[in-house]
Amino acid sequence: MIYQELKRRLFTKFLLFSIIGIFVITVGLSAILLGGEKSLPEVLKEEAIYSGEMTESKLWLGLSKVRDEKSEEIRYATLVSFIYGLISSYPGVLYTEGRVKDFPDAYGKDFYECWRKKSMALIEKIPQKYHGKALTELNKVKTPFIKYPGSYYWSIALDNLQIIYVVILFMVTFFAASTYSDSIEDGSMEIIYATKFGKKMMGVRLIPVIIYGLLLTLVATFGTMLILGSATGFQALKSSFKVITLFSIGNFTLRDGIILMFISEILGVLALTTIMGWISYKAGKTTLAIAIGIGMNIFYIITAFFVKIPFRFFQLILNALPMASSQVIYEIPGFRFDMWLWRPYAIMLDMVLMFIVFGMLLSHAVCRDEI
C-alpha cells in the first residue's frame, strides 16, 4: 500500500515540474548574484591576501589605509567593511559614525572590545530574565572571527535560499491540501474505510508530502551550494557567521548556518504536513484546504514583516506557524530567546511539537469518524 500511495502521488508530472521549477528559481537567483561580477576572480584574489582570522592588527591596517591614505584597493576595503558592521548593525546603538573618515582608531585597534561593548548594550534591551543566559552565551564566543574570500556572496546566497524556502512551503501547502480531501470528494474514502487496514494506513498518505518537501529542499540547498561553490570555492563556508550578523551568539560558521536553515526547513515541512493533513481531512474539500493553508502562510508573512506585534505571547504563536521555519536565518541576529531557548532553536522545537500535536489530532479524527 505504501508503494501504491507513493506511485499515486509522486510518480507524476507535477513532481517533475516542481523540481524543475525550484531548480530554475535557484539557478536564476544565483545567476543574478554572480552574473554582474565579471571581476569576481580578481576580487577573490584580493580578498585572500588578508583572509583568515580578522585580527585587530589586520583591521587597523585596513582602517588606516582606507581612512588615512584613501586607498581603494579591495584588500583593504574588505577589512573596513567588516569594521563597518559595528555601525551598520543596529545603527544608533553606541556607534553612529556614517563615514569611514570619521571612524576612530579604536574601531580597528580595539575592534573586539568595541564589539563586546555593543553586544552588552544590545543585551540590556532584551527582557531582564534572559540577561544571564545571554551573557553566558556571549562569553562562549571565540575571537578573532574568521573570514574567507567569497563570504559576501555566500551571505547573499543565504538570503536567496530563504526566499526559495518560502516558495517551497507554499508548494507543499498546495500539494498537501489534497491529502485526504480528494478521496472524500470522489467518495473513495468510504471504500478505503471498508478495507481491513483502511484507517490504520491513513497515515501513509503523509509520506509522499514529506518526501515532496524534502526533495524540493534538497534541490534548492545543494543547487545553491554547487553553483556558488563553483564560482567562489567552498572555503568561504568556514567563515564565521559573524560575516552576516556581527552581533549574535555562538561560534557558527556559514556552513553551520546552511545546516541550521536546512534542518529548520525540513522540520517546517513536517509540521506543515500534519497541519495540512488535518485541515484536508476536516475540510473535506481541496479548494477550501488550499485557501486555509495559503491564508495561514500569508498571515505569517504579513504579521512577521509588516506588523509590529505588541505582545510576546503573539510572537510565540507566530513562531509556531510552519512558515517561521523558513525565516530562521532572520532570528539569528541579536540575542533573542523564547521560553529560555535561543529563538532559532525555539522555532525548531515548535515545528516538532506542531508535527506531533496535529499528527495526534489527525489520528484521533480518523479513528473517530465514520464516513
Short mmCIF file of C-alpha atoms in Angstrom, two decimals:
data_model
loop_
_atom_site.label_atom_id
_atom_site.label_comp_id
_atom_site.label_asym_id
_atom_site.label_seq_id
_atom_site.Cartn_x
_atom_site.Cartn_y
_atom_site.Cartn_z
CA MET A 1 0.00 0.00 0.00
CA ILE A 2 2.89 2.35 0.75
CA TYR A 3 4.32 1.86 -2.74
CA GLN A 4 0.92 2.42 -4.32
CA GLU A 5 0.46 5.67 -2.43
CA LEU A 6 3.94 6.86 -3.38
CA LYS A 7 3.28 5.96 -7.00
CA ARG A 8 -0.10 7.73 -6.98
CA ARG A 9 1.23 10.99 -5.52
CA LEU A 10 4.89 11.18 -6.54
CA PHE A 11 5.24 9.45 -9.90
CA THR A 12 3.59 12.35 -11.66
CA LYS A 13 4.44 15.25 -13.95
CA PHE A 14 3.54 17.61 -11.10
CA LEU A 15 6.54 16.41 -9.07
CA LEU A 16 8.84 16.69 -12.08
CA PHE A 17 7.65 20.21 -12.90
CA SER A 18 8.00 21.20 -9.23
CA ILE A 19 11.62 20.06 -9.11
CA ILE A 20 12.37 21.79 -12.41
CA GLY A 21 10.66 24.96 -11.16
CA ILE A 22 12.68 25.08 -7.92
CA PHE A 23 15.88 24.36 -9.83
CA VAL A 24 15.15 27.19 -12.29
CA ILE A 25 14.50 29.62 -9.43
CA THR A 26 17.71 28.51 -7.72
CA VAL A 27 19.78 28.94 -10.88
CA GLY A 28 18.09 32.25 -11.67
CA LEU A 29 18.79 33.82 -8.27
CA SER A 30 22.37 32.54 -8.32
CA ALA A 31 22.86 33.91 -11.84
CA ILE A 32 21.60 37.32 -10.74
CA LEU A 33 24.03 37.24 -7.82
CA LEU A 34 27.06 36.22 -9.87
CA GLY A 35 26.15 37.42 -13.35
CA GLY A 36 27.27 41.01 -12.94
CA GLU A 37 30.58 40.16 -11.27
CA LYS A 38 32.95 39.81 -14.24
CA SER A 39 35.89 40.65 -11.99
CA LEU A 40 34.99 38.00 -9.40
CA PRO A 41 38.31 36.07 -9.72
CA GLU A 42 40.27 39.26 -9.11
CA VAL A 43 38.06 40.21 -6.16
CA LEU A 44 38.56 36.78 -4.57
CA LYS A 45 42.30 37.03 -5.14
CA GLU A 46 42.43 40.40 -3.41
CA GLU A 47 40.27 39.23 -0.50
CA ALA A 48 42.54 36.23 0.01
CA ILE A 49 45.52 38.46 0.92
CA TYR A 50 44.13 39.28 4.36
CA SER A 51 41.67 36.41 4.79
CA GLY A 52 41.54 34.07 7.78
CA GLU A 53 41.47 35.48 11.31
CA MET A 54 40.26 39.07 11.41
CA THR A 55 42.88 40.17 13.92
CA GLU A 56 42.90 43.71 15.22
CA SER A 57 46.25 44.31 13.55
CA LYS A 58 44.70 43.48 10.16
CA LEU A 59 41.65 45.61 10.85
CA TRP A 60 43.78 48.56 11.95
CA LEU A 61 45.87 48.23 8.79
CA GLY A 62 42.73 48.30 6.63
CA LEU A 63 41.28 51.27 8.51
CA SER A 64 44.49 53.31 8.29
CA LYS A 65 44.90 52.57 4.58
CA VAL A 66 41.32 53.47 3.63
CA ARG A 67 40.72 56.29 6.10
CA ASP A 68 44.10 57.98 6.11
CA GLU A 69 45.62 57.09 2.74
CA LYS A 70 42.31 56.98 0.81
CA SER A 71 43.20 53.58 -0.62
CA GLU A 72 40.59 51.97 -2.89
CA GLU A 73 42.27 48.57 -3.03
CA ILE A 74 39.84 45.71 -2.43
CA ARG A 75 42.18 44.02 0.05
CA TYR A 76 41.77 46.95 2.46
CA ALA A 77 38.14 47.79 1.63
CA THR A 78 37.19 44.25 2.66
CA LEU A 79 38.72 44.77 6.09
CA VAL A 80 36.93 48.10 6.55
CA SER A 81 33.62 46.55 5.50
CA PHE A 82 34.00 44.18 8.46
CA ILE A 83 34.60 47.14 10.78
CA TYR A 84 31.58 48.91 9.31
CA GLY A 85 29.42 46.18 10.86
CA LEU A 86 29.90 47.92 14.20
CA ILE A 87 27.81 50.82 12.91
CA SER A 88 25.53 49.27 10.31
CA SER A 89 24.29 46.51 12.63
CA TYR A 90 21.70 48.07 14.95
CA PRO A 91 22.56 51.65 13.92
CA GLY A 92 22.46 54.24 16.64
CA VAL A 93 23.50 51.89 19.43
CA LEU A 94 26.80 53.26 20.82
CA TYR A 95 28.37 53.92 17.41
CA THR A 96 26.86 56.38 14.95
CA GLU A 97 29.61 57.41 12.52
CA GLY A 98 28.33 57.22 8.97
CA ARG A 99 31.59 57.78 7.10
CA VAL A 100 34.86 55.88 7.26
CA LYS A 101 36.82 59.12 7.64
CA ASP A 102 35.07 59.61 10.99
CA PHE A 103 35.95 56.16 12.36
CA PRO A 104 38.21 56.45 15.44
CA ASP A 105 41.36 54.33 15.77
CA ALA A 106 39.64 52.14 18.36
CA TYR A 107 37.37 50.60 15.72
CA GLY A 108 40.43 48.89 14.30
CA LYS A 109 42.88 48.64 17.20
CA ASP A 110 40.24 47.63 19.77
CA PHE A 111 37.64 46.10 17.48
CA TYR A 112 36.65 43.21 19.72
CA GLU A 113 36.36 45.41 22.79
CA CYS A 114 34.00 47.67 20.79
CA TRP A 115 32.09 44.63 19.60
CA ARG A 116 31.66 43.36 23.15
CA LYS A 117 30.52 46.76 24.46
CA LYS A 118 27.82 46.96 21.81
CA SER A 119 26.83 43.34 22.46
CA MET A 120 26.35 44.23 26.13
CA ALA A 121 24.26 47.25 25.15
CA LEU A 122 22.03 45.04 22.97
CA ILE A 123 21.62 42.51 25.77
CA GLU A 124 20.33 45.30 28.01
CA LYS A 125 17.45 45.77 25.56
CA ILE A 126 16.09 42.21 25.87
CA PRO A 127 13.84 41.05 28.77
CA GLN A 128 15.81 41.04 32.01
CA LYS A 129 15.07 37.39 32.73
CA TYR A 130 17.24 36.43 29.76
CA HIS A 131 20.21 38.67 30.61
CA GLY A 132 22.13 35.95 32.46
CA LYS A 133 21.66 33.41 29.69
CA ALA A 134 22.62 35.92 27.01
CA LEU A 135 25.81 36.86 28.86
CA THR A 136 26.71 33.20 29.29
CA GLU A 137 26.28 32.61 25.57
CA LEU A 138 28.22 35.78 24.74
CA ASN A 139 31.17 34.63 26.82
CA LYS A 140 31.33 31.42 24.77
CA VAL A 141 32.00 33.33 21.54
CA LYS A 142 35.57 32.91 20.32
CA THR A 143 37.57 35.75 18.82
CA PRO A 144 39.04 36.72 16.42
CA PHE A 145 36.36 35.97 13.87
CA ILE A 146 37.17 34.18 10.64
CA LYS A 147 36.55 35.49 7.14
CA TYR A 148 37.48 33.85 3.83
CA PRO A 149 37.20 35.09 0.22
CA GLY A 150 33.68 34.93 -1.21
CA SER A 151 31.85 35.07 2.12
CA TYR A 152 29.96 38.19 0.96
CA TYR A 153 28.42 36.27 -1.94
CA TRP A 154 27.51 33.37 0.31
CA SER A 155 25.76 35.73 2.71
CA ILE A 156 23.53 36.94 -0.13
CA ALA A 157 23.06 33.35 -1.29
CA LEU A 158 21.59 32.51 2.13
CA ASP A 159 19.04 35.29 1.68
CA ASN A 160 18.19 33.85 -1.75
CA LEU A 161 17.86 30.38 -0.23
CA GLN A 162 15.45 31.75 2.36
CA ILE A 163 13.25 33.09 -0.45
CA ILE A 164 13.25 29.69 -2.15
CA TYR A 165 12.34 28.01 1.14
CA VAL A 166 9.27 30.25 1.35
CA VAL A 167 8.24 29.18 -2.16
CA ILE A 168 8.75 25.52 -1.21
CA LEU A 169 6.43 25.80 1.80
CA PHE A 170 3.74 27.31 -0.41
CA MET A 171 4.18 24.43 -2.87
CA VAL A 172 3.98 21.88 -0.04
CA THR A 173 0.79 23.59 1.12
CA PHE A 174 -0.80 23.09 -2.31
CA PHE A 175 0.44 19.51 -2.52
CA ALA A 176 -0.71 18.56 0.99
CA ALA A 177 -4.16 20.14 0.64
CA SER A 178 -5.50 17.13 -1.25
CA THR A 179 -4.01 14.51 1.07
CA TYR A 180 -7.43 13.31 2.24
CA SER A 181 -9.92 15.69 0.66
CA ASP A 182 -9.52 14.20 -2.83
CA SER A 183 -10.76 10.81 -1.60
CA ILE A 184 -13.54 12.43 0.42
CA GLU A 185 -14.71 14.42 -2.60
CA ASP A 186 -14.76 11.48 -5.02
CA GLY A 187 -16.34 9.13 -2.48
CA SER A 188 -13.46 6.64 -2.39
CA MET A 189 -12.88 7.25 1.32
CA GLU A 190 -15.86 5.01 2.11
CA ILE A 191 -14.23 2.18 0.18
CA ILE A 192 -10.91 2.74 1.94
CA TYR A 193 -12.59 2.66 5.34
CA ALA A 194 -14.27 -0.62 4.44
CA THR A 195 -10.91 -2.36 3.95
CA LYS A 196 -9.24 -4.27 6.78
CA PHE A 197 -6.45 -1.76 7.45
CA GLY A 198 -8.11 1.29 5.91
CA LYS A 199 -8.00 3.57 8.93
CA LYS A 200 -4.68 2.26 10.24
CA MET A 201 -2.94 3.02 6.95
CA MET A 202 -4.27 6.56 6.60
CA GLY A 203 -1.01 7.91 7.97
CA VAL A 204 0.77 6.56 4.90
CA ARG A 205 -0.76 9.40 2.92
CA LEU A 206 1.50 11.85 4.74
CA ILE A 207 4.70 10.18 3.49
CA PRO A 208 4.52 11.48 -0.12
CA VAL A 209 4.06 15.04 1.17
CA ILE A 210 7.14 14.73 3.37
CA ILE A 211 9.20 13.26 0.52
CA TYR A 212 7.95 16.00 -1.81
CA GLY A 213 9.08 18.76 0.56
CA LEU A 214 12.39 17.00 1.23
CA LEU A 215 13.19 16.65 -2.47
CA LEU A 216 12.48 20.31 -3.20
CA THR A 217 14.55 21.44 -0.21
CA LEU A 218 17.47 19.25 -1.29
CA VAL A 219 17.34 20.63 -4.84
CA ALA A 220 17.32 24.23 -3.60
CA THR A 221 20.03 23.76 -0.97
CA PHE A 222 22.52 21.69 -2.94
CA GLY A 223 21.80 23.63 -6.13
CA THR A 224 22.70 26.89 -4.40
CA MET A 225 25.82 25.43 -2.80
CA LEU A 226 27.11 23.86 -6.01
CA ILE A 227 26.58 26.99 -8.10
CA LEU A 228 28.18 29.32 -5.55
CA GLY A 229 30.92 26.84 -4.77
CA SER A 230 31.86 26.53 -8.44
CA ALA A 231 32.29 30.31 -8.61
CA THR A 232 33.88 31.17 -5.26
CA GLY A 233 35.09 27.87 -3.88
CA PHE A 234 33.87 26.29 -0.66
CA GLN A 235 36.44 27.74 1.73
CA ALA A 236 34.11 30.65 2.44
CA LEU A 237 31.80 28.22 4.24
CA LYS A 238 34.39 28.10 7.04
CA SER A 239 33.89 31.83 7.66
CA SER A 240 32.29 32.89 10.94
CA PHE A 241 28.58 33.57 10.72
CA LYS A 242 29.57 36.99 12.11
CA VAL A 243 30.27 37.87 8.46
CA ILE A 244 26.49 38.10 8.07
CA THR A 245 25.47 39.16 11.53
CA LEU A 246 28.21 40.60 13.71
CA PHE A 247 26.07 40.59 16.83
CA SER A 248 24.85 37.09 17.55
CA ILE A 249 25.66 34.22 19.88
CA GLY A 250 27.52 31.03 19.13
CA ASN A 251 30.58 30.14 17.08
CA PHE A 252 28.67 29.22 13.94
CA THR A 253 30.24 29.16 10.50
CA LEU A 254 28.40 29.87 7.25
CA ARG A 255 28.26 26.12 6.71
CA ASP A 256 26.60 25.71 10.11
CA GLY A 257 24.13 28.42 9.11
CA ILE A 258 23.12 26.49 5.98
CA ILE A 259 22.72 23.30 8.00
CA LEU A 260 20.58 25.16 10.55
CA MET A 261 18.39 26.58 7.77
CA PHE A 262 18.06 23.17 6.10
CA ILE A 263 17.06 21.35 9.28
CA SER A 264 14.61 24.09 10.21
CA GLU A 265 13.01 23.95 6.74
CA ILE A 266 12.61 20.16 6.92
CA LEU A 267 11.02 20.44 10.36
CA GLY A 268 8.71 23.09 8.90
CA VAL A 269 7.75 20.67 6.11
CA LEU A 270 6.95 18.00 8.71
CA ALA A 271 4.81 20.40 10.74
CA LEU A 272 3.04 21.68 7.63
CA THR A 273 2.38 18.10 6.51
CA THR A 274 0.36 17.13 9.57
CA ILE A 275 -1.33 20.53 9.84
CA MET A 276 -2.46 20.45 6.22
CA GLY A 277 -3.32 16.77 6.56
CA TRP A 278 -5.66 17.59 9.44
CA ILE A 279 -7.12 20.56 7.56
CA SER A 280 -7.58 18.44 4.43
CA TYR A 281 -9.39 15.77 6.41
CA LYS A 282 -11.62 18.13 8.39
CA ALA A 283 -12.40 20.45 5.45
CA GLY A 284 -13.20 17.61 3.06
CA LYS A 285 -12.66 19.91 0.07
CA THR A 286 -9.34 20.55 -1.62
CA THR A 287 -10.09 24.15 -2.58
CA LEU A 288 -11.11 25.00 0.98
CA ALA A 289 -8.00 23.32 2.39
CA ILE A 290 -5.80 25.27 -0.03
CA ALA A 291 -7.50 28.53 0.93
CA ILE A 292 -6.96 27.88 4.65
CA GLY A 293 -3.34 26.82 4.14
CA ILE A 294 -2.43 29.76 1.92
CA GLY A 295 -4.23 32.11 4.30
CA MET A 296 -2.16 30.76 7.19
CA ASN A 297 1.08 31.35 5.27
CA ILE A 298 0.13 34.84 4.15
CA PHE A 299 -0.97 35.72 7.68
CA TYR A 300 2.52 34.86 8.91
CA ILE A 301 4.25 36.89 6.20
CA ILE A 302 2.10 39.98 6.78
CA THR A 303 2.32 39.79 10.56
CA ALA A 304 6.03 38.98 10.70
CA PHE A 305 7.23 41.59 8.23
CA PHE A 306 4.66 44.38 8.15
CA VAL A 307 3.00 44.45 11.57
CA LYS A 308 4.79 45.05 14.86
CA ILE A 309 3.31 42.67 17.42
CA PRO A 310 2.95 44.34 20.83
CA PHE A 311 2.73 41.21 22.97
CA ARG A 312 5.35 38.45 23.28
CA PHE A 313 2.60 35.82 23.56
CA PHE A 314 1.53 36.53 19.98
CA GLN A 315 5.18 36.27 18.91
CA LEU A 316 5.27 32.77 20.38
CA ILE A 317 2.14 31.84 18.42
CA LEU A 318 3.58 33.33 15.25
CA ASN A 319 6.81 31.34 15.64
CA ALA A 320 4.77 28.13 15.84
CA LEU A 321 3.43 28.57 12.30
CA PRO A 322 5.29 26.42 9.73
CA MET A 323 6.32 29.43 7.64
CA ALA A 324 8.50 30.57 10.55
CA SER A 325 10.85 27.66 9.84
CA SER A 326 11.89 29.25 6.54
CA GLN A 327 12.78 32.53 8.27
CA VAL A 328 15.07 31.13 10.93
CA ILE A 329 18.10 32.93 9.47
CA TYR A 330 16.48 36.26 10.44
CA GLU A 331 16.21 35.14 14.06
CA ILE A 332 19.96 34.62 14.46
CA PRO A 333 20.97 38.32 14.79
CA GLY A 334 20.82 39.82 18.24
CA PHE A 335 20.12 38.00 21.48
CA ARG A 336 16.62 36.58 21.13
CA PHE A 337 15.21 33.95 23.46
CA ASP A 338 11.80 32.34 23.84
CA MET A 339 10.95 30.01 26.70
CA TRP A 340 14.64 30.05 27.74
CA LEU A 341 15.74 28.79 24.33
CA TRP A 342 17.62 30.69 21.64
CA ARG A 343 14.85 31.66 19.23
CA PRO A 344 16.07 29.62 16.21
CA TYR A 345 16.09 26.53 18.44
CA ALA A 346 12.72 27.51 19.92
CA ILE A 347 11.21 27.73 16.43
CA MET A 348 12.60 24.32 15.52
CA LEU A 349 11.18 22.86 18.72
CA ASP A 350 7.83 24.45 17.86
CA MET A 351 7.90 22.66 14.49
CA VAL A 352 8.45 19.31 16.21
CA LEU A 353 5.60 20.00 18.65
CA MET A 354 3.25 21.08 15.85
CA PHE A 355 4.08 17.92 13.90
CA ILE A 356 3.28 15.76 16.93
CA VAL A 357 0.17 17.64 18.07
CA PHE A 358 -1.51 17.79 14.66
CA GLY A 359 -0.44 14.22 13.96
CA MET A 360 -2.33 13.18 17.10
CA LEU A 361 -5.33 15.32 16.15
CA LEU A 362 -5.40 13.77 12.69
CA SER A 363 -5.09 10.26 14.09
CA HIS A 364 -7.91 10.96 16.55
CA ALA A 365 -10.15 12.38 13.81
CA VAL A 366 -9.53 9.41 11.51
CA CYS A 367 -10.15 6.81 14.22
CA ARG A 368 -13.27 8.56 15.49
CA ASP A 369 -15.10 9.47 12.30
CA GLU A 370 -17.19 7.22 10.14
CA ILE A 371 -17.68 8.24 6.52
#
